[in-house]
XYZ file of C-alpha atoms in Angstrom:
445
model
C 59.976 81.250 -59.127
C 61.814 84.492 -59.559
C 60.140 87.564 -58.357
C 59.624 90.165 -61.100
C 58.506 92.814 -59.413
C 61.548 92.818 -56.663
C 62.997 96.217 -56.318
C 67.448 95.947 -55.776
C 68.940 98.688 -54.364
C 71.696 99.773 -56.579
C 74.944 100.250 -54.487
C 76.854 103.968 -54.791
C 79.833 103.843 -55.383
C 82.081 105.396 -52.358
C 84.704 106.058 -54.601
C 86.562 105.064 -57.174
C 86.497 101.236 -57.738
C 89.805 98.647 -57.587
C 88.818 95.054 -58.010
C 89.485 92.112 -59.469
C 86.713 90.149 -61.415
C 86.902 86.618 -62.402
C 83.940 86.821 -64.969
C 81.974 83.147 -65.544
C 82.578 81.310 -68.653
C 81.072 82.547 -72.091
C 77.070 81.962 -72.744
C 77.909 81.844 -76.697
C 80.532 79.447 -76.409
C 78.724 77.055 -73.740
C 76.088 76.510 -75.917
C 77.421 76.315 -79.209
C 79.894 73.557 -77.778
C 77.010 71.840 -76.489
C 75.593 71.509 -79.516
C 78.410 70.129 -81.494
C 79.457 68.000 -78.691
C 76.152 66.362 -78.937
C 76.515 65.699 -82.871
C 79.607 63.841 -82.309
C 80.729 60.931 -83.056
C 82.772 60.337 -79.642
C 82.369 61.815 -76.400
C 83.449 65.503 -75.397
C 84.394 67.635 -72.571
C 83.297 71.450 -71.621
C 85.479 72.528 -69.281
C 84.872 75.829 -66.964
C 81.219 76.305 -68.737
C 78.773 78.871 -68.042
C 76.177 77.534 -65.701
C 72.988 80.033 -66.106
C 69.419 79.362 -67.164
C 70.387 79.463 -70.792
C 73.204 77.438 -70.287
C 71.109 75.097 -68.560
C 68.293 75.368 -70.792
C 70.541 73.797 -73.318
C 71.887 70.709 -71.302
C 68.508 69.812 -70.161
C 66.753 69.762 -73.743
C 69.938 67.761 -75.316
C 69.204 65.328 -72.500
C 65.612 65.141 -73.232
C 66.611 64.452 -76.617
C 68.650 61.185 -75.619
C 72.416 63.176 -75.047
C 74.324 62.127 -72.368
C 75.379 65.199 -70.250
C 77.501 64.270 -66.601
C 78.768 67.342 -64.471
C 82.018 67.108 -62.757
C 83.466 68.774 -59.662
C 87.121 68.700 -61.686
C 88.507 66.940 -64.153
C 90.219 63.897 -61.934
C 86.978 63.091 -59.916
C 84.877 60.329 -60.215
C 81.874 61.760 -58.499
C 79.251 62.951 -60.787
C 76.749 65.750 -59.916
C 74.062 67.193 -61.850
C 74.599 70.445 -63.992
C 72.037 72.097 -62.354
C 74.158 71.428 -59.373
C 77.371 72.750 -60.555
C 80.672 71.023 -62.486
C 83.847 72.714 -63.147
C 83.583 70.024 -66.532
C 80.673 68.759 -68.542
C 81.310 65.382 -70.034
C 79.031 64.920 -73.079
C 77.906 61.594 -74.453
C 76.687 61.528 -77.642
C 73.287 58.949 -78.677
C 70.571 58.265 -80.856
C 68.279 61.777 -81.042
C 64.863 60.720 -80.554
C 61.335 61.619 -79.562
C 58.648 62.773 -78.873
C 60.152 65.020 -76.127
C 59.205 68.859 -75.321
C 62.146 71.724 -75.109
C 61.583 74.105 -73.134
C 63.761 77.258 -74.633
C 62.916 79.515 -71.787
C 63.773 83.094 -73.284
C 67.061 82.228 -74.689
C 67.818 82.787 -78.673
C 70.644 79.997 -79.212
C 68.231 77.123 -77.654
C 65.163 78.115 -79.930
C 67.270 78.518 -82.997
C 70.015 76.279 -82.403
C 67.994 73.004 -81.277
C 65.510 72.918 -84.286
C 67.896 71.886 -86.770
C 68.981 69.687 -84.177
C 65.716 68.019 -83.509
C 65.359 67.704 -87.665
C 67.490 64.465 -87.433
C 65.717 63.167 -84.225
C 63.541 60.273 -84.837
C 60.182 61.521 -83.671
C 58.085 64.807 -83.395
C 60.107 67.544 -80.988
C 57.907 70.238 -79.338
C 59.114 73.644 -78.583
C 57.552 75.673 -76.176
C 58.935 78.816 -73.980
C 58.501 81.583 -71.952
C 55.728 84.186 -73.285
C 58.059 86.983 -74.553
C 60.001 84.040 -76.870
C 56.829 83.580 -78.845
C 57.223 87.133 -80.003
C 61.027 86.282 -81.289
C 61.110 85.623 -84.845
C 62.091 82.495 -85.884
C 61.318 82.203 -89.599
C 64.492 82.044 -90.260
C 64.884 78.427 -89.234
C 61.790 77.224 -89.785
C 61.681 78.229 -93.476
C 65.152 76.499 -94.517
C 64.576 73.365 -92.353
C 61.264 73.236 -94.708
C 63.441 74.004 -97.904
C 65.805 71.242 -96.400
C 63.378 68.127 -96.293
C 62.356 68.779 -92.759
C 58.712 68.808 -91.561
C 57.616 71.614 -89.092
C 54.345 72.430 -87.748
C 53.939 76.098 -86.102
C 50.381 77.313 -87.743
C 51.937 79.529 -89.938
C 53.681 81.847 -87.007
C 56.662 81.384 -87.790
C 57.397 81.621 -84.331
C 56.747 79.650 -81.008
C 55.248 77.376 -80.008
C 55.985 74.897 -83.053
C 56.853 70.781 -83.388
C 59.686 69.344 -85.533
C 58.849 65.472 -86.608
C 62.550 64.940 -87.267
C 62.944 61.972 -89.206
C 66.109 60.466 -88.268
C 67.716 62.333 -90.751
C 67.881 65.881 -93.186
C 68.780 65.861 -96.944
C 70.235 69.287 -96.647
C 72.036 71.176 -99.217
C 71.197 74.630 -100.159
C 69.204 77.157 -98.872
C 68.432 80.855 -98.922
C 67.517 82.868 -95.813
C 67.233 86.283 -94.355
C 68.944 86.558 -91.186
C 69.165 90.582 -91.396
C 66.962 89.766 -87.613
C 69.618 87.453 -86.285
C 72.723 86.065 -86.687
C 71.517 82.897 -85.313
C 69.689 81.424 -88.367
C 72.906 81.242 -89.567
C 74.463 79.920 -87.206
C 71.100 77.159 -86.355
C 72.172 75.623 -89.751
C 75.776 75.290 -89.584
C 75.711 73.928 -86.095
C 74.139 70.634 -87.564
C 75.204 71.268 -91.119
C 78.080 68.170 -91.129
C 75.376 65.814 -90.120
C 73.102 66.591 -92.872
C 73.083 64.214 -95.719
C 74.867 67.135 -98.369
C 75.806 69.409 -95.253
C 74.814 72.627 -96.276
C 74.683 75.542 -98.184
C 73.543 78.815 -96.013
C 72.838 82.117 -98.657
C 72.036 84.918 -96.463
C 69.846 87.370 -99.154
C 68.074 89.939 -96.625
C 69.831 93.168 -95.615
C 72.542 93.894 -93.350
C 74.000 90.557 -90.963
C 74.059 91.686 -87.518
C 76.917 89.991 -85.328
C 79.570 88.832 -87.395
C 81.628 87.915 -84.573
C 78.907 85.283 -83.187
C 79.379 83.625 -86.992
C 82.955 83.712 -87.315
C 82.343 82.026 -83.265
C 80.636 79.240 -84.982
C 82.847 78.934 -87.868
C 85.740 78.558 -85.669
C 84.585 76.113 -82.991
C 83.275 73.856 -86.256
C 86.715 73.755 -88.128
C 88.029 72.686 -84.167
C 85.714 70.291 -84.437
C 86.758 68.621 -87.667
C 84.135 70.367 -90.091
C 85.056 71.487 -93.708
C 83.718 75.047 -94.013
C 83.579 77.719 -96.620
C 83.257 81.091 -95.774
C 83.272 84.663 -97.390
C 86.667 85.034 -95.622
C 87.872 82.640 -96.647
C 87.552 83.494 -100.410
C 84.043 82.178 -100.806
C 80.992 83.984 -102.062
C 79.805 87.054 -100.122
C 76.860 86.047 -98.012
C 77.291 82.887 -98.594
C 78.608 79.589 -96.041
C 78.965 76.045 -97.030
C 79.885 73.284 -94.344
C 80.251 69.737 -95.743
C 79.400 66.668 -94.080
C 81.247 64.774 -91.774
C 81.698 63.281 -88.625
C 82.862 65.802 -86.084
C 85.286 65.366 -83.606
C 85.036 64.796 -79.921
C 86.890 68.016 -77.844
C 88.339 68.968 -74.908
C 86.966 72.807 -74.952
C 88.012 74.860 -71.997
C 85.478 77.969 -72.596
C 86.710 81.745 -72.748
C 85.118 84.391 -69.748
C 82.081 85.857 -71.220
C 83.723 89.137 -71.932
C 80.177 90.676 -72.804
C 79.472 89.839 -69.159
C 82.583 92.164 -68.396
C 80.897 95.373 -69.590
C 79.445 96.150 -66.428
C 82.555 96.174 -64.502
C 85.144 97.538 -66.838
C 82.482 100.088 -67.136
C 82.619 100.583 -63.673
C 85.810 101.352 -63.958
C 85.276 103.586 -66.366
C 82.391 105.732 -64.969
C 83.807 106.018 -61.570
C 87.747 106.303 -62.436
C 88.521 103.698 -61.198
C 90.295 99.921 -61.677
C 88.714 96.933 -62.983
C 91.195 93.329 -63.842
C 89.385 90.755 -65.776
C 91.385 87.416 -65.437
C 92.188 85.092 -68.133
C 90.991 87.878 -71.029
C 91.771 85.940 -74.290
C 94.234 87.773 -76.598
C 92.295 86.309 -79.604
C 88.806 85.791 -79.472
C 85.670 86.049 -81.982
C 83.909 87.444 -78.697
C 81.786 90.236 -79.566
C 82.514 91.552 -75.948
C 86.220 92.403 -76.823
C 85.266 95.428 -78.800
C 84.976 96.996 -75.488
C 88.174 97.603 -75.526
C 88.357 99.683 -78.319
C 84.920 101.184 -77.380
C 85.033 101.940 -73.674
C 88.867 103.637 -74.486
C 87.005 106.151 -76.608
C 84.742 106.772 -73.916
C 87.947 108.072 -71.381
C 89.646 104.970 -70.236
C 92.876 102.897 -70.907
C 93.273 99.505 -70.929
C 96.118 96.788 -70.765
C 96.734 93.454 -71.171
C 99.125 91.116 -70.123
C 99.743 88.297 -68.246
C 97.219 89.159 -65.385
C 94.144 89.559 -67.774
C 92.787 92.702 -69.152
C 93.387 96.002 -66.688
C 90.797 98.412 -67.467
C 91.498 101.886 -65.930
C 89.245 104.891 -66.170
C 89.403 108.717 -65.573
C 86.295 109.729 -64.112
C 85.735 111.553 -66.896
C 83.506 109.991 -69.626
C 83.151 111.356 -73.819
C 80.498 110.827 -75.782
C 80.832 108.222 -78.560
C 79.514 108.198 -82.595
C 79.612 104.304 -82.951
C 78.587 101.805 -85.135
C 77.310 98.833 -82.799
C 75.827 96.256 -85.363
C 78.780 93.708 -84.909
C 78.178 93.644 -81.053
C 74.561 95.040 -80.764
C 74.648 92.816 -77.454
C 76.886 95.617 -75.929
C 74.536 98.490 -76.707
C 72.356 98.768 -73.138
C 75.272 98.816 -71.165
C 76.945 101.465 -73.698
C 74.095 103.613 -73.311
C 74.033 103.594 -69.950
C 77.386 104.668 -69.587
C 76.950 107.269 -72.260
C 74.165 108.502 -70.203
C 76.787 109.569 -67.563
C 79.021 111.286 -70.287
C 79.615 114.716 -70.669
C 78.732 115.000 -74.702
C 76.559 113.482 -77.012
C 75.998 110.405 -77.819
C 75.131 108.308 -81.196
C 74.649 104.593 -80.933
C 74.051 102.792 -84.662
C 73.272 99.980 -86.485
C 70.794 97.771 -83.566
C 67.961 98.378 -85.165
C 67.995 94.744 -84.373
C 67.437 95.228 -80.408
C 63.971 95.742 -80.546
C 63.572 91.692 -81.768
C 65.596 90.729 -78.632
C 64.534 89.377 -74.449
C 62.606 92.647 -75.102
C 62.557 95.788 -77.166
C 65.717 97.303 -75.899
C 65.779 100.412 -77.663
C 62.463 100.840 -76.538
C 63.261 99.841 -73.156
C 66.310 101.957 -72.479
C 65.059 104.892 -73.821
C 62.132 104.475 -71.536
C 64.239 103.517 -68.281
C 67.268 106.113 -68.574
C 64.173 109.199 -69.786
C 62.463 107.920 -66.223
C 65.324 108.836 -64.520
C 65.890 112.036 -65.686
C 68.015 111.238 -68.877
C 67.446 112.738 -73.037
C 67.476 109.515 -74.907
C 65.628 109.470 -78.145
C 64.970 106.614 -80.457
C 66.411 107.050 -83.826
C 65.460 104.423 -86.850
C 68.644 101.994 -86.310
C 69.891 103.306 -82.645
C 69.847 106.103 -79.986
C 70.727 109.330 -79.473
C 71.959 110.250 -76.272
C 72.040 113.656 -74.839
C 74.074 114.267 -71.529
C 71.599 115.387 -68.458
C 72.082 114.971 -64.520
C 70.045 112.020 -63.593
C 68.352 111.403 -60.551
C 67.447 108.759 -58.487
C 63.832 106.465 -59.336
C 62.584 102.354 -60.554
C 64.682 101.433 -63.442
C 62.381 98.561 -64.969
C 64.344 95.522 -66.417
C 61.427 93.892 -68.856
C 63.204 90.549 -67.459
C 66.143 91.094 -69.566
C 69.471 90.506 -68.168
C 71.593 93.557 -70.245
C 68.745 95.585 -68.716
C 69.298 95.222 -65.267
C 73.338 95.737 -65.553
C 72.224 98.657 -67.102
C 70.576 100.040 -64.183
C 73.131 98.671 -61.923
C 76.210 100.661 -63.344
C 73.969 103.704 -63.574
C 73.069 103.393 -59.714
C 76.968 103.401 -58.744
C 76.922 106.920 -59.869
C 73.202 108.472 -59.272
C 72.161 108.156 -55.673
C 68.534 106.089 -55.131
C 68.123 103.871 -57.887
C 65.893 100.688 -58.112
C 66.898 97.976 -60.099
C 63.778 95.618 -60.716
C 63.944 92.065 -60.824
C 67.983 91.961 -60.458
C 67.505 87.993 -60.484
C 66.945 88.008 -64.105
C 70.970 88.587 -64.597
C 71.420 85.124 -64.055
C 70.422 84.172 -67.699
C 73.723 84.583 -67.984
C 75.246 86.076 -65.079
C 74.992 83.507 -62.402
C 75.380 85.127 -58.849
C 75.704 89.117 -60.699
C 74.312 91.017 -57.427
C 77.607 89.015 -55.301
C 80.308 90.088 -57.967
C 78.749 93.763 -58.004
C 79.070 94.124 -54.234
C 82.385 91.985 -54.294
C 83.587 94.797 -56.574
C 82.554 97.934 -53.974
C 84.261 95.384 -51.246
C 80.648 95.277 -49.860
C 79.054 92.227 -48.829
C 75.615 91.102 -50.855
């Protein structure tokens, strides 16, 4: 049981930072890849996958479902281990989805969205059940279309957690109208197990602005790898508007990309303290939200290159303010505030009006945590604005949410004293975070 009220103390930096970082595999691809790999119609690997508690989250409920999930040391080994154990590859077997079983979703957005259309076309009633803050994370969204779809769903009208799917073997499908304007991942809940509906589906997105393009295009990709027939906006469909057709999908070999949102924290190191930071294996194509940071973190003072060795980020000590529109890659926004509470301007972060429907209300929550410590953050309707202001040392509060505690983390290599609570709650997706930040400073944990 992870201790919540732990206080870390945030290492100062000495001087500037020159590291290398080999940054775990991507959250967004482990568990999207899960997920299709399941709905196969042959057997699948997931080589190099995250292994975190959403990550994990994932394998177990596809196993309590009736999916076959093995963990390898490598590739050529026979030995199997468990993935809560470890595996460089995940071998997935797919099998008949059936109940009654209870997921347990934890705090993590892709297992509560992604698994109820999932459990639609098990044969019995699914339960899903979580930590408390995941009741409070809207989930209309899926429930609604899976009713529009044929599915039956019983949450007492929350629209929210806890709720039961009686999947009946199988979903009509076809189309359906939601508003994801909250999250991206209704969208991406009903493409995920669109080819295995009867008529696939039809997904008409009629709220207000999509947040997090790049985590649909994500989805869109891996499906076409995996055999689907999709129709997107981009692909001179309808605006708004996504149609996958049914099929059997294909069986992969997936090697999974670094989680280059996980790379914030140390290219922003980099950046705040004018120093070095190389990110191995950084993909030079990638529908990654995280690799806006080049672009964004550049405009904030630093330089970046990449070539053979991975991505070189390389800062001046000297950080700008930044007017930026963050409602592709709202994920990146605590760790871009925190740095832009170091900077020597202002600061105007947009568009994440979003945030406050995520582990916790983060515009809330950083406004709260950087003001605590001495910072001018105000809350604006969509964002913050960030005024520069010496910061001192004090208990930077993490509301169990993993982009917090980076946060606090890169804002303690700079301002002397601070107290990162709960640090342990990084490995939601950062397995082993507190090593890699004192591997960085060539400090041992």
């Amino acid at each position: 049981m992870t201790d919540n009220t732990a206080l870390w103390p945030a290492p100062l930096a000495s001087g500037p930072v020159d590291a290398t970082v080999t940054v775990p595999g991507s959250k967004s691809v482990t568990n999207r890849a899960l997920v299709l790999a399941a709905l196969a119609a042959e057997p699948g690997w997931i080589r190099r996958p995250l292994r975190s508690r959403d990550t994990l989250l994932m394998t177990e409920a596809l196993r309590t479902l009736g999916v076959g999930i093995e963990a390898l040391p490598n590739s050529s080994s026979a030995a199997v281990v468990d993935p809560g154990l470890g595996g460089d590859a995940w071998r997935v077997i797919p099998a008949g989805l059936h109940g009654p079983a209870t997921v347990d979703v934890g705090n993590a957005g892709t297992v509560m969205r992604f698994l109820p259309p999932v459990a639609a076309l098990a044969d019995g009633p699914i339960r899903f059940d979580g930590d408390p803050r995941s009741y409070e994370r809207p989930l209309h969204g899926v429930i609604d279309a899976l009713r529009a779809l044929g599915a039956r769903v019983d949450d007492d009208g929350r629209g929210a957690l806890p709720m039961t799917v009686h999947g009946g073997g199988s979903l009509t499908g076809g189309p359906v109208e939601i508003d994801a304007s909250s999250s991206s991942q209704f969208v991406s809940a009903l493409l995920l197990s669109g080819p295995r509906f009867n008529q696939g589906v039809e997904v008409r997105h009629t709220g207000g602005v999509l947040p997090s393009m790049p985590h649909i295009r994500m989805t869109v990709d891996m499906l076409r790898a995996a055999g689907a027939q999709v129709d997107t906006p981009e692909s001179g469909g309808e605006p708004n508007v996504w149609r996958v057709t049914a099929g059997a999908l294909l069986g992969r070999d997936l090697v999974v990309e670094p989680d280059l949102s996980n790379a914030q924290p140390f290219l922003a190191a980099a950046l705040i303290t004018g120093g070095r930071v190389t990110i191995p294996d950084w993909p030079a194509h990638t529908t990654q939200p995280g690799d806006a940071l080049r672009e964004i973190f550049t405009a904030m003072g630093g330089s970046c290159e990449l070539d053979e060795r991975g991505l070189t980020f390389t800062g001046t000590g000297k950080v700008q303010g930044i007017d930026v529109d963050l409602s592709d890659v709202g994920e990146l926004t605590p760790g871009i505030a925190a740095v832009a509470a170091l900077a020597d301007s202002e600061s105007v972060l947009r568009g994440v009006a979003h945030l406050r429907l995520h582990e916790t209300d983060r515009l809330a929550a950083l406004t709260k945590e950087i003001n605590g410590l001495g910072g001018d953050v105000t809350e604006t309707a969509d964002g913050l604005l960030i005024r520069p202001r010496t910061l001192h040392g004090g208990t930077f509060h993490t509301y169990e949410d993993h982009r917090l505690a980076t946060a606090g983390a890169l804002l303690g290599l700079t301002v002397p004293d601070v107290a990162v609570e709960n640090i342990a709650t990084t490995a939601k997706t950062l397995p082993d975070f507190p090593e890699l930040w004192h591997g960085m400073l060539g400090e041992r944990a």
